[in-house]
Short mmCIF file of C-alpha atoms in Angstrom, two decimals:
data_model
loop_
_atom_site.label_atom_id
_atom_site.label_comp_id
_atom_site.label_asym_id
_atom_site.label_seq_id
_atom_site.Cartn_x
_atom_site.Cartn_y
_atom_site.Cartn_z
CA MET A 597 -0.02 -0.02 -0.04
CA GLY A 598 1.16 3.49 -0.64
CA CYS A 599 1.27 6.36 1.79
CA SER A 600 -1.35 9.11 1.91
CA ALA A 601 0.82 11.45 -0.11
CA CYS A 602 0.80 9.05 -3.00
CA GLY A 603 -2.98 8.90 -3.24
CA SER A 604 -5.10 10.26 -6.06
CA ALA A 605 -7.25 13.34 -6.00
CA ASP A 606 -9.73 14.37 -8.59
CA GLY A 607 -8.69 11.37 -10.65
CA LYS A 608 -5.05 12.52 -10.83
CA VAL A 609 -2.17 10.80 -9.13
CA GLN A 610 -0.44 13.30 -6.79
CA GLY A 611 2.73 11.37 -6.17
CA CYS A 612 5.28 11.68 -3.29
CA LYS A 613 7.83 13.57 -5.33
CA SER A 614 10.48 10.93 -4.76
CA ASN A 615 10.43 9.47 -8.32
CA GLY A 616 8.93 6.20 -7.25
CA GLY A 617 6.24 4.41 -5.35
CA CYS A 618 6.20 3.34 -1.75
CA SER A 619 6.49 -0.28 -2.71
CA THR A 620 9.97 0.37 -4.08
CA GLY A 621 11.02 2.06 -0.89
CA SER A 622 11.92 5.34 -2.49
CA CYS A 623 9.67 7.31 -0.02
CA ASN A 624 12.05 6.44 2.81
CA ARG A 625 15.80 6.10 2.91
CA MET A 626 17.37 3.03 4.49
CA ASN A 627 14.32 1.00 3.64
CA VAL A 628 14.38 -2.83 4.14
CA HIS A 629 12.47 -5.14 1.66
CA ASP A 630 10.04 -7.39 3.58
CA TRP A 631 10.63 -10.68 1.84
CA LEU A 632 8.50 -12.49 4.38
CA SER A 633 5.32 -10.53 3.75
CA ASN A 634 3.65 -13.14 1.43
CA LEU A 635 4.65 -16.26 3.52
CA PRO A 636 1.78 -17.86 5.55
CA PHE A 637 2.51 -18.64 9.17
CA SER A 638 0.90 -21.38 11.24
CA ASP A 639 0.07 -19.25 14.28
CA PRO A 640 -0.70 -15.61 13.48
CA GLU A 641 -1.42 -14.85 17.12
CA LYS A 642 2.33 -15.35 17.96
CA SER A 643 3.39 -12.92 15.36
CA CYS A 644 5.75 -10.11 16.28
CA ARG A 645 3.88 -7.25 18.02
CA VAL A 646 6.92 -4.89 17.45
CA VAL A 647 6.92 -2.68 14.39
CA GLU A 648 9.69 -0.48 12.83
CA VAL A 649 8.87 3.18 12.54
CA SER A 650 10.86 5.70 10.54
CA PHE A 651 11.06 9.52 11.15
CA ASN A 652 12.25 12.36 8.85
CA LYS A 653 12.00 10.39 5.62
CA GLY A 654 13.99 7.45 6.94
CA SER A 655 16.99 9.22 8.35
CA ARG A 656 16.06 7.91 11.77
CA LYS A 657 14.35 4.56 12.71
CA ASP A 658 13.30 2.95 15.94
CA PHE A 659 11.17 -0.07 17.19
CA TYR A 660 7.93 0.40 18.96
CA ARG A 661 5.56 -2.09 20.47
CA ASN A 662 2.00 -2.29 19.19
CA ASN A 663 -0.35 -2.83 22.14
CA THR A 664 -3.36 -1.44 20.28
CA VAL A 665 -6.08 -3.44 18.51
CA HIS A 666 -5.18 -1.99 15.10
CA ILE A 667 -3.09 -3.94 12.57
CA PHE A 668 -0.59 -1.57 10.93
CA GLU A 669 0.78 -2.03 7.43
CA LYS A 670 3.81 -0.53 5.76
CA GLY A 671 3.22 3.11 4.95
CA ASP A 672 0.74 3.93 7.83
CA LEU A 673 1.15 7.06 9.90
CA VAL A 674 1.25 6.38 13.61
CA SER A 675 1.60 8.47 16.77
CA VAL A 676 4.22 7.04 19.09
CA GLU A 677 5.52 7.82 22.57
CA GLY A 678 8.03 10.78 22.56
CA VAL A 679 9.74 12.82 25.20
CA SER A 680 6.88 14.18 27.39
CA GLY A 681 4.65 14.06 24.45
CA PHE A 682 4.14 12.17 21.16
CA ASP A 683 5.85 11.88 17.78
CA VAL A 684 4.54 10.90 14.32
CA GLY A 685 6.33 8.40 12.13
CA THR A 686 5.79 6.01 9.17
CA VAL A 687 5.58 2.24 9.62
CA THR A 688 8.26 0.60 7.52
CA LEU A 689 8.43 -3.01 8.76
CA THR A 690 5.92 -5.33 10.33
CA GLY A 691 5.67 -9.02 11.07
CA GLU A 692 8.43 -11.67 11.24
CA ILE A 693 11.05 -9.50 9.41
CA VAL A 694 11.12 -7.28 12.53
CA ARG A 695 12.28 -10.23 14.61
CA ILE A 696 15.20 -10.66 12.35
CA GLN A 697 16.05 -6.96 12.52
CA LEU A 698 15.80 -7.02 16.36
CA LYS A 699 18.22 -9.94 16.48
CA LYS A 700 20.60 -8.19 14.12
CA LYS A 701 20.69 -5.14 16.39
CA GLY A 702 20.79 -7.08 19.68
CA ILE A 703 17.41 -5.87 20.97
CA LYS A 704 15.18 -8.35 22.88
CA GLU A 705 11.57 -8.45 21.85
CA ALA A 706 10.36 -8.52 25.47
CA ASP A 707 12.54 -5.57 26.40
CA PRO A 708 10.30 -3.25 28.64
CA GLU A 709 12.36 -0.17 27.45
CA ILE A 710 10.70 -0.42 23.97
CA LYS A 711 8.28 2.44 23.63
CA LYS A 712 4.70 1.96 22.55
CA ILE A 713 2.45 3.04 19.71
CA LEU A 714 -0.27 5.30 20.97
CA ARG A 715 -2.72 5.37 18.07
CA ARG A 716 -3.10 5.86 14.35
CA ALA A 717 -2.14 9.35 13.45
CA GLY A 718 -5.10 11.62 13.06
CA GLU A 719 -5.55 14.82 11.10
CA ARG A 720 -4.66 16.92 14.16
CA ASP A 721 -1.46 15.05 14.67
CA VAL A 722 -0.35 15.30 11.14
CA GLU A 723 -1.17 19.04 11.09
CA MET A 724 0.88 19.65 14.22
CA MET A 725 3.85 17.65 12.69
CA GLU A 726 3.75 19.70 9.40
CA GLN A 727 3.77 22.92 11.38
CA ASN A 728 6.76 21.97 13.42
CA LYS A 729 8.60 20.60 10.37
CA VAL A 730 8.53 24.09 8.84
CA ARG A 731 10.37 25.44 11.92
CA GLU A 732 13.31 23.17 11.39
CA LYS A 733 15.05 25.25 8.64
CA GLU A 734 14.72 28.42 10.68
CA ALA A 735 16.02 26.65 13.77
CA LEU A 736 19.07 25.31 11.86
CA ILE A 737 20.06 28.82 10.47
CA ARG A 738 19.56 30.35 13.93
CA SER A 739 21.55 27.63 15.79
CA ARG A 740 24.43 28.10 13.31
CA ALA A 741 24.42 31.88 13.99
CA ILE A 742 24.49 31.23 17.77
CA THR A 743 27.41 28.84 17.60
CA ARG A 744 29.31 31.36 15.55
CA GLN A 745 28.66 34.01 18.22
CA LEU A 746 29.87 31.67 21.05
CA ASN A 747 32.99 30.76 19.01
CA LEU A 748 32.26 27.00 19.19
CA ASP A 749 34.25 24.66 16.91
CA MET A 750 31.30 22.72 15.65
CA LYS A 751 28.99 22.50 12.74
CA MET A 752 25.26 22.22 13.03
CA SER A 753 24.15 19.65 10.42
CA GLU A 754 20.44 19.06 10.95
CA VAL A 755 17.58 19.91 13.35
CA GLU A 756 14.66 17.45 14.00
CA ILE A 757 11.74 18.82 15.96
CA GLN A 758 9.27 16.35 17.63
CA ALA A 759 5.76 16.23 16.09
CA ASP A 760 4.20 18.01 19.21
CA GLY A 761 6.96 20.72 19.24
CA ARG A 762 8.21 19.82 22.79
CA LYS A 763 11.62 18.49 21.88
CA ALA A 764 14.26 19.38 19.33
CA THR A 765 17.27 17.27 18.41
CA PHE A 766 20.31 19.17 17.09
CA PHE A 767 22.78 16.99 15.11
CA TYR A 768 26.33 18.56 14.91
CA ILE A 769 29.76 17.54 13.68
CA ALA A 770 32.90 18.30 15.66
CA ASP A 771 36.47 17.04 15.67
CA ASP A 772 37.13 17.47 19.38
CA ARG A 773 35.00 17.64 22.49
CA VAL A 774 32.81 20.79 22.70
CA ASP A 775 31.43 22.43 25.79
CA PHE A 776 27.84 23.32 24.62
CA ARG A 777 26.18 23.93 27.99
CA GLU A 778 25.76 27.61 27.39
CA LEU A 779 24.54 26.82 23.87
CA ILE A 780 21.78 24.55 25.22
CA LYS A 781 20.48 27.24 27.58
CA ILE A 782 20.33 29.78 24.73
CA LEU A 783 18.60 27.32 22.29
CA ALA A 784 16.01 26.27 24.95
CA LYS A 785 15.17 29.86 25.66
CA GLU A 786 15.07 30.76 21.94
CA PHE A 787 12.79 27.95 20.72
CA HIS A 788 11.06 27.06 24.07
CA VAL A 789 11.73 23.27 23.63
CA LYS A 790 13.73 20.64 25.31
CA VAL A 791 17.13 20.48 23.54
CA GLU A 792 19.07 17.36 22.87
CA MET A 793 22.56 17.50 21.28
CA ARG A 794 23.64 14.45 19.19
CA GLN A 795 27.12 14.20 17.58
CA ILE A 796 27.36 12.56 14.21
CA GLY A 797 30.27 11.94 11.80
CA ALA A 798 30.93 13.15 8.32
CA ARG A 799 29.60 9.91 6.73
CA GLN A 800 26.35 10.12 8.68
CA GLU A 801 25.95 13.78 7.55
CA ALA A 802 26.44 12.70 3.95
CA GLY A 803 23.73 10.06 4.42
CA LYS A 804 21.32 12.61 5.84
CA VAL A 805 21.93 15.17 3.02
CA GLY A 806 21.96 12.51 0.21
CA GLY A 807 23.25 12.95 -3.33
CA ILE A 808 24.63 11.24 -6.39
CA GLY A 809 28.05 9.48 -6.33
CA SER A 810 30.67 9.42 -9.00
CA CYS A 811 29.26 5.99 -10.07
CA GLY A 812 26.01 7.72 -11.16
CA ARG A 813 23.81 6.15 -8.43
CA GLU A 814 22.49 7.40 -5.07
CA LEU A 815 24.93 7.33 -2.19
CA CYS A 816 25.16 4.06 -0.38
CA CYS A 817 25.10 5.86 3.01
CA SER A 818 21.72 7.43 2.17
CA THR A 819 20.04 4.35 0.71
CA TRP A 820 21.16 1.09 2.33
CA LEU A 821 24.46 1.38 4.17
CA SER A 822 24.14 1.56 7.94
CA ASP A 823 27.37 0.17 9.35
CA PHE A 824 30.34 2.47 8.51
CA LYS A 825 33.62 0.58 8.61
CA SER A 826 36.96 2.29 8.66
CA VAL A 827 38.56 2.88 5.22
CA ASN A 828 42.23 3.45 4.71
CA THR A 829 44.58 3.84 1.80
CA THR A 830 45.92 0.19 2.08
CA ALA A 831 42.60 -0.90 0.55
CA ALA A 832 43.43 1.10 -2.50
CA ARG A 833 47.04 -0.20 -2.69
CA TYR A 834 45.82 -3.82 -2.66
CA GLN A 835 43.56 -2.98 -5.66
CA ASN A 836 46.42 -1.24 -7.59
CA LEU A 837 44.61 2.12 -7.43
CA SER A 838 46.46 5.42 -7.70
CA ILE A 839 46.50 7.28 -4.45
CA ASN A 840 44.64 10.28 -5.68
CA GLN A 841 42.75 11.93 -2.80
CA SER A 842 40.34 13.77 -4.97
CA LYS A 843 39.21 10.59 -6.78
CA LEU A 844 39.24 8.32 -3.80
CA SER A 845 37.17 10.69 -1.52
CA GLY A 846 33.42 10.77 -1.41
CA GLN A 847 31.10 13.71 -0.82
CA CYS A 848 31.72 13.48 2.88
CA GLY A 849 35.41 14.27 2.35
CA ARG A 850 36.47 10.79 3.63
CA LEU A 851 37.64 7.75 1.62
CA LYS A 852 34.84 6.09 -0.27
CA CYS A 853 33.18 3.14 1.51
CA CYS A 854 33.05 1.22 -1.76
CA LEU A 855 36.82 0.63 -1.59
CA ASN A 856 36.04 -2.10 0.98
CA TYR A 857 33.46 -3.84 -1.22
CA GLU A 858 35.93 -5.75 -3.52
CA LEU A 859 38.84 -5.81 -1.02
CA ASP A 860 38.09 -9.46 0.15
CA THR A 861 38.16 -10.60 -3.45
CA TYR A 862 41.54 -8.97 -4.15
CA LEU A 863 43.00 -10.41 -0.86
CA ASP A 864 41.82 -13.93 -1.86
CA ALA A 865 43.43 -13.56 -5.32
CA LEU A 866 46.68 -12.28 -3.78
CA GLN A 867 47.15 -15.46 -1.72
CA PHE A 868 48.35 -17.20 -4.84
CA PHE A 869 51.08 -14.60 -5.44
CA PRO A 870 54.51 -15.19 -3.85
CA GLU A 871 55.72 -12.99 -1.07
CA ASN A 872 59.08 -11.27 -0.66
CA VAL A 873 59.54 -10.91 -4.41
CA ASP A 874 60.00 -7.21 -4.57
CA ALA A 875 63.46 -7.66 -6.16
CA ILE A 876 64.87 -10.58 -8.09
CA ARG A 877 68.39 -10.96 -9.51
CA VAL A 878 69.15 -11.53 -13.22
CA SER A 879 72.32 -10.98 -15.30
CA LYS A 880 71.42 -7.46 -16.08
CA GLY A 881 70.81 -6.47 -12.53
CA ASN A 882 68.12 -6.42 -9.80
CA ALA A 883 64.64 -6.31 -11.30
CA LEU A 884 62.22 -4.36 -9.06
CA LEU A 885 58.54 -5.20 -8.78
CA VAL A 886 56.25 -2.41 -10.10
CA LYS A 887 52.72 -3.89 -9.84
CA ARG A 888 50.62 -7.09 -9.60
CA ASP A 889 47.98 -7.88 -12.18
CA ILE A 890 45.65 -10.37 -10.32
CA PHE A 891 43.30 -10.64 -13.28
CA LYS A 892 46.01 -12.12 -15.55
CA ASN A 893 48.27 -13.48 -12.82
CA LEU A 894 51.21 -11.45 -13.89
CA LEU A 895 53.89 -9.59 -12.02
CA TRP A 896 55.53 -6.56 -13.63
CA TYR A 897 59.22 -5.78 -13.20
CA VAL A 898 61.60 -3.01 -14.29
CA LEU A 899 65.35 -3.43 -14.90
CA PRO A 900 67.70 -0.70 -13.57
CA ASP A 901 68.98 0.42 -16.97
CA SER A 902 65.55 1.05 -18.65
CA ASN A 903 62.01 2.12 -17.85
CA LYS A 904 60.46 -0.73 -19.79
CA GLN A 905 58.16 -3.01 -17.82
CA TYR A 906 58.37 -6.78 -18.19
CA PRO A 907 55.37 -8.98 -17.27
CA LEU A 908 56.35 -12.30 -15.70
CA THR A 909 54.07 -15.22 -14.77
CA ILE A 910 53.82 -16.46 -11.19
CA ASP A 911 55.63 -19.74 -11.98
CA ARG A 912 58.54 -17.92 -13.62
CA VAL A 913 58.99 -15.63 -10.58
CA LYS A 914 59.02 -18.52 -8.17
CA LYS A 915 61.61 -20.27 -10.37
CA ILE A 916 63.85 -17.20 -10.37
CA VAL A 917 63.57 -16.87 -6.59
CA GLN A 918 64.60 -20.58 -6.17
CA LEU A 919 67.60 -20.06 -8.47
CA ASN A 920 68.63 -16.92 -6.55
CA ALA A 921 68.44 -18.93 -3.28
CA GLN A 922 70.80 -21.52 -4.88
CA GLY A 923 73.17 -18.80 -6.03
CA ILE A 924 72.25 -19.06 -9.53
CA ILE A 925 71.59 -15.92 -11.60
CA PRO A 926 69.48 -16.49 -14.75
CA ASP A 927 70.27 -14.66 -17.93
CA GLU A 928 66.88 -13.40 -18.99
CA LEU A 929 63.62 -12.57 -17.29
CA GLU A 930 61.64 -14.49 -19.93
CA ALA A 931 58.83 -12.02 -20.07
CA VAL A 932 55.36 -12.86 -21.45
CA ASP A 933 54.69 -11.71 -24.97
CA LEU A 934 51.30 -9.86 -24.59
CA THR A 935 51.17 -8.79 -28.36
CA ALA A 936 50.87 -12.33 -29.49
CA SER A 937 47.97 -13.04 -27.22
CA LYS A 938 46.29 -9.87 -28.42
CA ASN A 939 46.51 -10.94 -32.07
CA LYS A 940 44.86 -14.41 -31.32
CA GLU A 941 41.81 -12.56 -29.92
CA VAL A 942 39.18 -12.29 -32.65
CA GLU A 943 36.75 -9.51 -32.33
CA THR A 944 33.13 -10.57 -32.39
CA GLU A 945 30.96 -9.03 -35.02
CA PHE A 946 28.27 -6.63 -34.11
CA VAL A 947 24.94 -8.28 -33.48
CA GLU A 948 21.85 -6.11 -32.95
CA LEU A 949 19.91 -7.66 -30.14
CA VAL A 950 17.48 -4.78 -29.59
CA GLY A 951 14.48 -3.99 -31.73
CA HIS A 952 13.02 -5.84 -34.64
CA ILE A 953 12.74 -5.33 -38.44
CA SER A 954 9.29 -5.47 -40.05
CA LEU A 955 8.54 -7.04 -43.27
CA LYS A 956 7.07 -3.90 -44.67
CA SER A 957 10.30 -2.00 -44.19
CA LEU A 958 12.17 -4.70 -46.14
CA GLU A 959 9.59 -4.58 -48.90
CA LYS A 960 10.17 -0.77 -49.21
CA THR A 961 13.85 -1.12 -49.46
CA GLU A 962 13.53 -3.83 -52.15
CA ARG A 963 11.28 -1.58 -54.15
CA LYS A 964 13.75 1.21 -53.93
CA LYS A 965 16.64 -1.00 -55.10
CA ARG A 966 14.72 -2.37 -58.08
CA PRO A 967 15.83 -0.74 -61.38
CA LYS A 968 13.05 1.23 -63.12
CA PRO A 969 11.96 -0.12 -66.56
CA THR A 970 13.22 1.88 -69.51
CA ARG A 971 10.52 3.54 -71.53
CA PRO A 972 10.65 3.70 -75.46
CA GLN A 973 11.81 7.04 -76.78
CA GLN A 974 8.88 9.14 -77.86
CA SER A 975 9.02 11.36 -80.95
CA PRO A 976 9.13 15.03 -80.24
CA ALA A 977 5.67 16.46 -79.82
CA ARG A 978 4.40 18.32 -82.73
CA PRO A 979 2.88 21.73 -82.11
CA ASN A 980 -0.90 21.83 -82.57
CA PRO A 981 -2.20 23.75 -85.50
CA PRO A 982 -3.93 27.06 -84.67
CA ARG A 983 -7.68 26.78 -84.44
CA PRO A 984 -9.64 29.09 -86.70
CA PRO A 985 -11.30 31.93 -84.93
CA ARG A 986 -14.92 31.56 -84.18
CA ASP A 987 -17.55 33.86 -85.75
CA LYS A 988 -19.04 36.24 -83.32
CA GLN A 989 -22.83 36.02 -83.30
#
C-alpha cells in the first residue's frame, strides 16, 4: 500500500515527489524489503507485535511495541511515545522480518524499554507535525548563528523537531569535544523546547543530506548502508589504485566506502602470489617489482637500466627466486609476450539484439533497389495547328 501522499485526488495521481512508489522504498531512505510478507505462518497470534517506525524520511528509525487493537501495514502514519509528548512516524516494517532486525541489532523483543504506539495518526497529529517541520530550517539557521557568536568549533548539520513541538534534536559535527552547556540554555530559551545534542560523523551527515556519487547512483550511505567501517589507503594499494585523494574521496570528504566492497576478493586472489619478491636478480641487475595484475596472474618488473616494464608469470617468478636462493643468476627474465595473445583474440561481429525489423520495411527497401523499366523514346511532340477563330454571333 502507498502512503497518503501517493493517493489520487480528482482522478489524478499526486505522487510523493520521490520518483517512485512506496512499494519500491523510495519514499524512505534506509528501507528494508519485507521478503517474508507473502509467506503464511501457522500461528498468526504469535506474530511479532513490534513494528519499525521511521522518522524524517527514513533518516532515523526505531522500534515500537503495538499494544493497540489495530493492525498496521507498511506506509501507515502512527503516533508514538515521545519525550513528554508524542511523535509521528511512518511504519516501515511489520511481522516476522522485524524479529530478524531485532536480533541483528541485539534488541530483545520482550525488552520493557521499547516504547509503545499510541494510536493511528489523526488529522490533528499530522497538522501539528507539518507545522513543526516548517520550523526546522529556521532553527538550523539560527543555531548556526548562535554557535558562531559563541566561537564554538562545531557545525550544525540538521535539526529535527518532535511532532508536538516539545523537543528538538540538534545534530552536529565536531572533531574535538565541545562544551555546549551555554548553547543548550540559549537554544532552549530561543525555541522554547527541550534540547538534545547528538554528535554524528561526516559519513552520517552525507547520508542525511543525500546525493549522487561518482558512479551515477545514489549514495550508499543514504540508501542502504548503515554500518560504517573504517577505510584506509591500504585498501586502494591492494587494488592497484592510484593514491589520488580527489578521486578516492566521497562527498563526505572521507575515503569512499566502496573501496572495501571488493577488497576481500583482491585479498583472496593475492594469496596465490609469492611474497618477498620485490626484487629478483638476473644477469642485467636487480629487477624491481612495479605492480601485480591479479586478473592475468602477472607480476611486472623493471630493470635498472631502462624504464620498460616486463610482465612475468607467477611460476617464472617462483623459479627465479629458487635459483637466486641456490646462488644461480638467470640470464633473462623471459617476459610474457602480450602482443601475440592480443593478435589471437578475434573481435566478435556486431549483433543487434534490440528491436526488430518489420517485413514492410524490407519490402520498401527492395522496391527502392529495383531498377526502373526503360521506356521507349517518344518522338518530339508536334505543335498543334492554330484553331480558326470563331464567328461572333
